[in-house]
PDB file of C-alpha atoms in Angstrom:
ATOM      1  CA  MET R   1    -142.975  32.247 135.841  1.00  0.00           C
ATOM      2  CA  SER R   2    -142.123  29.295 133.623  1.00  0.00           C
ATOM      3  CA  PHE R   3    -138.451  28.418 133.417  1.00  0.00           C
ATOM      4  CA  THR R   4    -136.546  29.404 130.302  1.00  0.00           C
ATOM      5  CA  ILE R   5    -132.841  29.704 129.627  1.00  0.00           C
ATOM      6  CA  ASN R   6    -133.368  33.458 129.907  1.00  0.00           C
ATOM      7  CA  SER R   7    -133.854  32.923 133.654  1.00  0.00           C
ATOM      8  CA  PHE R   8    -130.056  33.053 133.841  1.00  0.00           C
ATOM      9  CA  ARG R   9    -129.807  36.406 132.040  1.00  0.00           C
ATOM     10  CA  LEU R  10    -129.057  39.565 134.009  1.00  0.00           C
ATOM     11  CA  ASP R  11    -130.130  42.167 131.470  1.00  0.00           C
ATOM     12  CA  GLY R  12    -131.388  45.354 133.072  1.00  0.00           C
ATOM     13  CA  ARG R  13    -129.778  44.503 136.425  1.00  0.00           C
ATOM     14  CA  ARG R  14    -126.938  46.351 138.112  1.00  0.00           C
ATOM     15  CA  ALA R  15    -124.292  44.436 140.082  1.00  0.00           C
ATOM     16  CA  LEU R  16    -121.881  45.989 142.577  1.00  0.00           C
ATOM     17  CA  ILE R  17    -118.784  43.854 143.168  1.00  0.00           C
ATOM     18  CA  THR R  18    -116.598  45.031 146.050  1.00  0.00           C
ATOM     19  CA  GLY R  19    -112.840  44.813 145.670  1.00  0.00           C
ATOM     20  CA  SER R  20    -113.199  44.261 141.933  1.00  0.00           C
ATOM     21  CA  GLY R  21    -110.091  46.047 140.727  1.00  0.00           C
ATOM     22  CA  LYS R  22    -108.266  42.746 140.258  1.00  0.00           C
ATOM     23  CA  GLY R  23    -108.333  38.994 140.809  1.00  0.00           C
ATOM     24  CA  ILE R  24    -111.537  37.112 141.487  1.00  0.00           C
ATOM     25  CA  GLY R  25    -113.600  40.289 141.821  1.00  0.00           C
ATOM     26  CA  LEU R  26    -112.619  41.532 138.380  1.00  0.00           C
ATOM     27  CA  GLU R  27    -113.294  38.137 136.802  1.00  0.00           C
ATOM     28  CA  LEU R  28    -116.713  37.967 138.473  1.00  0.00           C
ATOM     29  CA  ALA R  29    -117.460  41.426 137.086  1.00  0.00           C
ATOM     30  CA  ARG R  30    -116.636  40.134 133.616  1.00  0.00           C
ATOM     31  CA  GLY R  31    -118.840  37.082 134.120  1.00  0.00           C
ATOM     32  CA  LEU R  32    -121.839  39.028 135.377  1.00  0.00           C
ATOM     33  CA  GLY R  33    -121.338  41.592 132.627  1.00  0.00           C
ATOM     34  CA  ALA R  34    -121.265  38.869 129.975  1.00  0.00           C
ATOM     35  CA  ALA R  35    -124.658  37.710 131.289  1.00  0.00           C
ATOM     36  CA  GLY R  36    -126.065  41.171 130.670  1.00  0.00           C
ATOM     37  CA  ALA R  37    -125.607  43.006 133.961  1.00  0.00           C
ATOM     38  CA  THR R  38    -124.257  46.512 134.288  1.00  0.00           C
ATOM     39  CA  VAL R  39    -121.316  45.958 136.615  1.00  0.00           C
ATOM     40  CA  VAL R  40    -120.151  48.471 139.202  1.00  0.00           C
ATOM     41  CA  ILE R  41    -116.422  48.278 139.867  1.00  0.00           C
ATOM     42  CA  ASN R  42    -115.389  49.102 143.417  1.00  0.00           C
ATOM     43  CA  ASP R  43    -111.946  50.122 144.624  1.00  0.00           C
ATOM     44  CA  ARG R  44    -110.526  52.578 147.137  1.00  0.00           C
ATOM     45  CA  ASN R  45    -108.644  54.374 144.369  1.00  0.00           C
ATOM     46  CA  ILE R  46    -110.744  56.447 141.974  1.00  0.00           C
ATOM     47  CA  GLU R  47    -108.215  56.368 139.137  1.00  0.00           C
ATOM     48  CA  LYS R  48    -107.981  52.582 139.286  1.00  0.00           C
ATOM     49  CA  ALA R  49    -111.761  52.114 139.507  1.00  0.00           C
ATOM     50  CA  ARG R  50    -112.347  54.462 136.578  1.00  0.00           C
ATOM     51  CA  ALA R  51    -109.673  52.733 134.496  1.00  0.00           C
ATOM     52  CA  ILE R  52    -111.058  49.243 135.136  1.00  0.00           C
ATOM     53  CA  ALA R  53    -114.596  50.356 134.281  1.00  0.00           C
ATOM     54  CA  SER R  54    -113.295  51.920 131.055  1.00  0.00           C
ATOM     55  CA  GLN R  55    -111.407  48.710 130.234  1.00  0.00           C
ATOM     56  CA  LEU R  56    -114.573  46.649 130.662  1.00  0.00           C
ATOM     57  CA  ARG R  57    -116.526  49.035 128.450  1.00  0.00           C
ATOM     58  CA  ASP R  58    -113.819  48.601 125.809  1.00  0.00           C
ATOM     59  CA  GLU R  59    -114.490  44.854 126.093  1.00  0.00           C
ATOM     60  CA  GLY R  60    -118.131  45.486 125.207  1.00  0.00           C
ATOM     61  CA  LEU R  61    -119.600  45.353 128.718  1.00  0.00           C
ATOM     62  CA  HIS R  62    -121.708  47.896 130.582  1.00  0.00           C
ATOM     63  CA  ALA R  63    -119.614  49.172 133.481  1.00  0.00           C
ATOM     64  CA  GLU R  64    -119.720  51.905 136.117  1.00  0.00           C
ATOM     65  CA  PHE R  65    -117.689  52.463 139.270  1.00  0.00           C
ATOM     66  CA  ALA R  66    -118.135  53.355 142.928  1.00  0.00           C
ATOM     67  CA  VAL R  67    -115.221  54.403 145.112  1.00  0.00           C
ATOM     68  CA  PHE R  68    -115.156  53.532 148.803  1.00  0.00           C
ATOM     69  CA  ASP R  69    -113.241  51.564 151.417  1.00  0.00           C
ATOM     70  CA  VAL R  70    -115.411  48.691 152.693  1.00  0.00           C
ATOM     71  CA  THR R  71    -113.926  49.075 156.190  1.00  0.00           C
ATOM     72  CA  ASP R  72    -115.027  52.714 156.518  1.00  0.00           C
ATOM     73  CA  ARG R  73    -118.721  52.688 157.349  1.00  0.00           C
ATOM     74  CA  GLU R  74    -119.210  56.403 156.695  1.00  0.00           C
ATOM     75  CA  GLN R  75    -117.654  56.061 153.235  1.00  0.00           C
ATOM     76  CA  VAL R  76    -119.842  53.043 152.524  1.00  0.00           C
ATOM     77  CA  VAL R  77    -123.034  54.835 153.557  1.00  0.00           C
ATOM     78  CA  ASP R  78    -122.199  58.013 151.642  1.00  0.00           C
ATOM     79  CA  ALA R  79    -121.045  56.266 148.467  1.00  0.00           C
ATOM     80  CA  ILE R  80    -123.932  53.821 148.178  1.00  0.00           C
ATOM     81  CA  THR R  81    -126.574  56.386 149.117  1.00  0.00           C
ATOM     82  CA  THR R  82    -125.189  58.793 146.526  1.00  0.00           C
ATOM     83  CA  PHE R  83    -124.932  56.059 143.889  1.00  0.00           C
ATOM     84  CA  GLU R  84    -128.499  54.843 144.423  1.00  0.00           C
ATOM     85  CA  ALA R  85    -129.850  58.385 144.250  1.00  0.00           C
ATOM     86  CA  GLY R  86    -127.775  59.584 141.332  1.00  0.00           C
ATOM     87  CA  THR R  87    -127.038  56.546 139.164  1.00  0.00           C
ATOM     88  CA  GLY R  88    -129.541  53.802 139.919  1.00  0.00           C
ATOM     89  CA  ALA R  89    -130.519  50.772 141.919  1.00  0.00           C
ATOM     90  CA  ILE R  90    -128.029  48.122 142.996  1.00  0.00           C
ATOM     91  CA  ASP R  91    -129.910  44.906 142.231  1.00  0.00           C
ATOM     92  CA  ILE R  92    -127.043  42.492 142.905  1.00  0.00           C
ATOM     93  CA  LEU R  93    -124.314  42.801 145.528  1.00  0.00           C
ATOM     94  CA  VAL R  94    -121.194  40.641 145.484  1.00  0.00           C
ATOM     95  CA  ASN R  95    -119.177  40.992 148.685  1.00  0.00           C
ATOM     96  CA  ASN R  96    -115.781  40.045 147.304  1.00  0.00           C
ATOM     97  CA  ALA R  97    -113.282  42.356 149.030  1.00  0.00           C
ATOM     98  CA  GLY R  98    -110.933  40.331 151.196  1.00  0.00           C
ATOM     99  CA  ILE R  99    -107.355  40.031 152.410  1.00  0.00           C
ATOM    100  CA  GLN R 100    -105.086  37.300 153.734  1.00  0.00           C
ATOM    101  CA  ARG R 101    -102.426  37.414 156.455  1.00  0.00           C
ATOM    102  CA  ARG R 102    -100.445  34.234 157.101  1.00  0.00           C
ATOM    103  CA  ALA R 103     -98.640  33.378 160.356  1.00  0.00           C
ATOM    104  CA  ALA R 104     -98.594  30.722 163.034  1.00  0.00           C
ATOM    105  CA  LEU R 105    -101.560  31.320 165.327  1.00  0.00           C
ATOM    106  CA  GLU R 106     -99.429  31.577 168.484  1.00  0.00           C
ATOM    107  CA  HIS R 107     -97.421  34.387 166.845  1.00  0.00           C
ATOM    108  CA  TYR R 108    -100.248  36.062 164.934  1.00  0.00           C
ATOM    109  CA  ASP R 109    -100.020  39.834 165.231  1.00  0.00           C
ATOM    110  CA  ALA R 110    -103.067  41.466 166.793  1.00  0.00           C
ATOM    111  CA  ASN R 111    -103.021  44.283 164.247  1.00  0.00           C
ATOM    112  CA  ASP R 112    -103.089  41.753 161.402  1.00  0.00           C
ATOM    113  CA  TRP R 113    -106.043  40.035 163.093  1.00  0.00           C
ATOM    114  CA  HIS R 114    -107.999  43.282 163.294  1.00  0.00           C
ATOM    115  CA  ASP R 115    -107.104  44.323 159.735  1.00  0.00           C
ATOM    116  CA  LEU R 116    -108.259  40.959 158.400  1.00  0.00           C
ATOM    117  CA  MET R 117    -111.531  41.029 160.312  1.00  0.00           C
ATOM    118  CA  ARG R 118    -112.242  44.609 159.277  1.00  0.00           C
ATOM    119  CA  VAL R 119    -112.004  43.750 155.590  1.00  0.00           C
ATOM    120  CA  ASN R 120    -113.277  40.168 155.493  1.00  0.00           C
ATOM    121  CA  LEU R 121    -116.145  40.460 157.972  1.00  0.00           C
ATOM    122  CA  ASP R 122    -116.901  44.068 158.940  1.00  0.00           C
ATOM    123  CA  GLY R 123    -116.824  45.103 155.278  1.00  0.00           C
ATOM    124  CA  VAL R 124    -119.416  42.473 154.372  1.00  0.00           C
ATOM    125  CA  PHE R 125    -121.668  43.698 157.176  1.00  0.00           C
ATOM    126  CA  TYR R 126    -121.303  47.411 156.364  1.00  0.00           C
ATOM    127  CA  VAL R 127    -121.913  47.118 152.624  1.00  0.00           C
ATOM    128  CA  SER R 128    -124.693  44.534 152.911  1.00  0.00           C
ATOM    129  CA  GLN R 129    -126.571  46.528 155.523  1.00  0.00           C
ATOM    130  CA  VAL R 130    -126.637  49.711 153.463  1.00  0.00           C
ATOM    131  CA  VAL R 131    -127.435  47.990 150.151  1.00  0.00           C
ATOM    132  CA  ALA R 132    -130.088  45.791 151.767  1.00  0.00           C
ATOM    133  CA  ARG R 133    -132.024  48.801 153.034  1.00  0.00           C
ATOM    134  CA  HIS R 134    -132.579  49.868 149.428  1.00  0.00           C
ATOM    135  CA  MET R 135    -133.338  46.296 148.346  1.00  0.00           C
ATOM    136  CA  ILE R 136    -135.903  45.940 151.134  1.00  0.00           C
ATOM    137  CA  ALA R 137    -137.655  49.106 149.976  1.00  0.00           C
ATOM    138  CA  ARG R 138    -137.866  47.654 146.451  1.00  0.00           C
ATOM    139  CA  GLY R 139    -138.854  44.167 147.599  1.00  0.00           C
ATOM    140  CA  ASN R 140    -136.074  42.281 145.793  1.00  0.00           C
ATOM    141  CA  GLY R 141    -132.335  41.792 145.569  1.00  0.00           C
ATOM    142  CA  LYS R 142    -129.479  39.310 145.351  1.00  0.00           C
ATOM    143  CA  ILE R 143    -126.508  39.174 147.715  1.00  0.00           C
ATOM    144  CA  ILE R 144    -123.553  36.896 147.043  1.00  0.00           C
ATOM    145  CA  ASN R 145    -120.958  36.659 149.785  1.00  0.00           C
ATOM    146  CA  ILE R 146    -117.581  35.291 148.765  1.00  0.00           C
ATOM    147  CA  CYS R 147    -116.822  32.604 151.305  1.00  0.00           C
ATOM    148  CA  SER R 148    -114.083  29.966 150.970  1.00  0.00           C
ATOM    149  CA  VAL R 149    -113.279  26.315 151.516  1.00  0.00           C
ATOM    150  CA  GLN R 150    -111.879  27.799 154.736  1.00  0.00           C
ATOM    151  CA  SER R 151    -115.488  28.474 155.719  1.00  0.00           C
ATOM    152  CA  GLU R 152    -115.442  24.718 156.449  1.00  0.00           C
ATOM    153  CA  LEU R 153    -111.802  23.639 156.661  1.00  0.00           C
ATOM    154  CA  ALA R 154    -108.747  24.916 158.515  1.00  0.00           C
ATOM    155  CA  ARG R 155    -105.058  24.569 157.799  1.00  0.00           C
ATOM    156  CA  PRO R 156    -101.902  25.872 159.508  1.00  0.00           C
ATOM    157  CA  SER R 157    -101.003  29.571 159.266  1.00  0.00           C
ATOM    158  CA  ILE R 158    -104.464  30.846 158.251  1.00  0.00           C
ATOM    159  CA  ALA R 159    -106.661  30.218 161.302  1.00  0.00           C
ATOM    160  CA  PRO R 160    -107.844  33.873 161.494  1.00  0.00           C
ATOM    161  CA  TYR R 161    -108.738  33.832 157.791  1.00  0.00           C
ATOM    162  CA  ALA R 162    -110.728  30.631 158.341  1.00  0.00           C
ATOM    163  CA  ALA R 163    -112.459  32.278 161.304  1.00  0.00           C
ATOM    164  CA  SER R 164    -113.427  35.266 159.160  1.00  0.00           C
ATOM    165  CA  LYS R 165    -114.768  33.128 156.327  1.00  0.00           C
ATOM    166  CA  GLY R 166    -116.655  30.869 158.719  1.00  0.00           C
ATOM    167  CA  ALA R 167    -118.264  33.998 160.116  1.00  0.00           C
ATOM    168  CA  VAL R 168    -119.219  35.180 156.610  1.00  0.00           C
ATOM    169  CA  LYS R 169    -120.903  31.820 155.998  1.00  0.00           C
ATOM    170  CA  MET R 170    -122.998  32.235 159.145  1.00  0.00           C
ATOM    171  CA  LEU R 171    -123.698  35.910 158.396  1.00  0.00           C
ATOM    172  CA  THR R 172    -125.074  34.717 155.052  1.00  0.00           C
ATOM    173  CA  LYS R 173    -127.508  32.443 156.874  1.00  0.00           C
ATOM    174  CA  GLY R 174    -128.455  35.363 159.103  1.00  0.00           C
ATOM    175  CA  MET R 175    -129.181  37.524 156.066  1.00  0.00           C
ATOM    176  CA  CYS R 176    -131.485  34.794 154.801  1.00  0.00           C
ATOM    177  CA  ALA R 177    -133.269  34.603 158.131  1.00  0.00           C
ATOM    178  CA  GLU R 178    -133.810  38.366 158.254  1.00  0.00           C
ATOM    179  CA  TRP R 179    -134.209  39.429 154.643  1.00  0.00           C
ATOM    180  CA  ALA R 180    -135.815  36.534 152.724  1.00  0.00           C
ATOM    181  CA  GLN R 181    -139.218  37.924 153.719  1.00  0.00           C
ATOM    182  CA  HIS R 182    -138.327  41.073 151.763  1.00  0.00           C
ATOM    183  CA  GLY R 183    -137.590  39.243 148.513  1.00  0.00           C
ATOM    184  CA  ILE R 184    -133.808  39.134 148.996  1.00  0.00           C
ATOM    185  CA  GLN R 185    -131.787  35.991 148.345  1.00  0.00           C
ATOM    186  CA  ALA R 186    -128.422  35.895 150.141  1.00  0.00           C
ATOM    187  CA  ASN R 187    -126.060  33.045 149.365  1.00  0.00           C
ATOM    188  CA  GLY R 188    -122.382  32.256 149.667  1.00  0.00           C
ATOM    189  CA  LEU R 189    -119.996  31.365 146.873  1.00  0.00           C
ATOM    190  CA  ALA R 190    -117.017  29.448 148.240  1.00  0.00           C
ATOM    191  CA  PRO R 191    -113.962  29.087 145.993  1.00  0.00           C
ATOM    192  CA  GLY R 192    -111.477  26.328 146.559  1.00  0.00           C
ATOM    193  CA  TYR R 193    -107.844  26.902 145.638  1.00  0.00           C
ATOM    194  CA  PHE R 194    -107.605  29.229 142.652  1.00  0.00           C
ATOM    195  CA  ALA R 195    -104.472  30.523 140.987  1.00  0.00           C
ATOM    196  CA  THR R 196    -104.830  34.189 141.973  1.00  0.00           C
ATOM    197  CA  GLU R 197    -102.509  36.972 143.075  1.00  0.00           C
ATOM    198  CA  MET R 198    -103.515  36.346 146.700  1.00  0.00           C
ATOM    199  CA  ASN R 199    -102.365  32.724 146.359  1.00  0.00           C
ATOM    200  CA  ARG R 200     -99.187  33.483 144.407  1.00  0.00           C
ATOM    201  CA  ALA R 201     -96.884  32.197 147.152  1.00  0.00           C
ATOM    202  CA  LEU R 202     -98.761  28.887 147.245  1.00  0.00           C
ATOM    203  CA  VAL R 203     -98.911  28.552 143.473  1.00  0.00           C
ATOM    204  CA  ASP R 204     -95.154  29.030 143.343  1.00  0.00           C
ATOM    205  CA  ASP R 205     -94.569  26.496 146.134  1.00  0.00           C
ATOM    206  CA  GLN R 206     -93.979  23.252 144.228  1.00  0.00           C
ATOM    207  CA  ALA R 207     -94.508  21.041 147.282  1.00  0.00           C
ATOM    208  CA  PHE R 208     -97.814  22.729 148.131  1.00  0.00           C
ATOM    209  CA  SER R 209     -99.062  22.603 144.537  1.00  0.00           C
ATOM    210  CA  GLU R 210     -98.255  18.899 144.313  1.00  0.00           C
ATOM    211  CA  TRP R 211    -100.078  18.260 147.596  1.00  0.00           C
ATOM    212  CA  LEU R 212    -103.089  20.304 146.471  1.00  0.00           C
ATOM    213  CA  CYS R 213    -103.387  18.514 143.142  1.00  0.00           C
ATOM    214  CA  LYS R 214    -103.324  15.165 144.912  1.00  0.00           C
ATOM    215  CA  ARG R 215    -105.809  16.364 147.542  1.00  0.00           C
ATOM    216  CA  THR R 216    -108.293  17.801 145.015  1.00  0.00           C
ATOM    217  CA  PRO R 217    -110.346  15.250 143.032  1.00  0.00           C
ATOM    218  CA  ALA R 218    -110.109  17.470 139.929  1.00  0.00           C
ATOM    219  CA  GLY R 219    -106.328  17.225 140.232  1.00  0.00           C
ATOM    220  CA  ARG R 220    -105.506  20.898 139.643  1.00  0.00           C
ATOM    221  CA  TRP R 221    -105.809  24.496 140.724  1.00  0.00           C
ATOM    222  CA  GLY R 222    -109.030  26.281 139.799  1.00  0.00           C
ATOM    223  CA  ARG R 223    -109.154  28.924 137.081  1.00  0.00           C
ATOM    224  CA  VAL R 224    -110.886  32.144 138.124  1.00  0.00           C
ATOM    225  CA  GLU R 225    -113.256  32.119 135.154  1.00  0.00           C
ATOM    226  CA  GLU R 226    -114.686  28.857 136.522  1.00  0.00           C
ATOM    227  CA  LEU R 227    -116.365  30.850 139.307  1.00  0.00           C
ATOM    228  CA  CYS R 228    -118.473  32.889 136.910  1.00  0.00           C
ATOM    229  CA  GLY R 229    -121.157  30.293 136.155  1.00  0.00           C
ATOM    230  CA  ALA R 230    -121.981  29.871 139.833  1.00  0.00           C
ATOM    231  CA  ALA R 231    -122.019  33.645 140.341  1.00  0.00           C
ATOM    232  CA  VAL R 232    -124.371  34.206 137.406  1.00  0.00           C
ATOM    233  CA  PHE R 233    -126.670  31.468 138.720  1.00  0.00           C
ATOM    234  CA  LEU R 234    -126.819  32.966 142.221  1.00  0.00           C
ATOM    235  CA  ALA R 235    -127.375  36.450 140.784  1.00  0.00           C
ATOM    236  CA  SER R 236    -130.180  35.383 138.430  1.00  0.00           C
ATOM    237  CA  LYS R 237    -133.861  34.543 138.714  1.00  0.00           C
ATOM    238  CA  ALA R 238    -132.903  30.892 138.237  1.00  0.00           C
ATOM    239  CA  SER R 239    -131.919  30.856 141.936  1.00  0.00           C
ATOM    240  CA  ASP R 240    -134.954  32.692 143.344  1.00  0.00           C
ATOM    241  CA  PHE R 241    -135.834  29.891 145.802  1.00  0.00           C
ATOM    242  CA  ILE R 242    -132.271  29.299 146.983  1.00  0.00           C
ATOM    243  CA  ASN R 243    -131.385  31.213 150.121  1.00  0.00           C
ATOM    244  CA  GLY R 244    -128.836  31.017 152.917  1.00  0.00           C
ATOM    245  CA  GLN R 245    -126.772  28.380 151.116  1.00  0.00           C
ATOM    246  CA  THR R 246    -123.064  28.179 150.380  1.00  0.00           C
ATOM    247  CA  LEU R 247    -122.077  26.851 146.967  1.00  0.00           C
ATOM    248  CA  PHE R 248    -118.573  25.356 146.919  1.00  0.00           C
ATOM    249  CA  VAL R 249    -116.638  25.641 143.673  1.00  0.00           C
ATOM    250  CA  ASP R 250    -113.590  23.650 144.677  1.00  0.00           C
ATOM    251  CA  GLY R 251    -112.977  20.772 142.296  1.00  0.00           C
ATOM    252  CA  GLY R 252    -114.431  18.414 144.914  1.00  0.00           C
ATOM    253  CA  LEU R 253    -111.991  19.331 147.689  1.00  0.00           C
ATOM    254  CA  THR R 254    -114.585  19.569 150.481  1.00  0.00           C
ATOM    255  CA  SER R 255    -116.325  16.358 149.407  1.00  0.00           C
ATOM    256  CA  VAL R 256    -113.536  13.880 150.072  1.00  0.00           C
ATOM    257  CA  VAL R 257    -111.014  12.908 152.724  1.00  0.00           C
TER     258      VAL R 257
END
């Protein structure tokens, strides 16, 4: 196929974004929807998921919803199987659901460790495995795993989070190794420091914000809408020969010392 600008369009494609009731996930849903995709909002709460999908439709986008907890494998299997059979194919999967727990590593609570790993890593595995089975049967699909600059870099108080995101980066490579032969492209999208609800404490910390702006070549926090171009690219036919890679959207943070 010859390249055209339409290679970036997502018309006729359906994109499931986990944890998309707020923050980065919701903004990615808007970005993919603006490129033509029908977006599937995911949340554990049916009222919230339905309301967000309705809000996006009011904004002129095509939106549906699927309710499940990414950490509950039975829910994941039932919800995705039912959705595929009753609504339609999931052509694009964005594994966005994630949590953060901050504490010094020597005092890190074991329950917080397990909660974080269940959402950030187990959830990616559960959802990807079920969705990929349908993609394999169709011979095509796009998987975008939300990684982080902490897939490469560590800092105090978030070592378990860094461990989880490093694991997601390597799981992405594993998906490429296993599923590229079936026409699936699996890549990571790694945000730097973005002004989101999850980072509210850091945004409000004047000393940290000053350090970050000096540390980042772009000299500022990222804006969530700045992730959408990379997501659309990785979800589109324009990236059909890109697989197992992690694209950092970080204002240059991981490129300099």
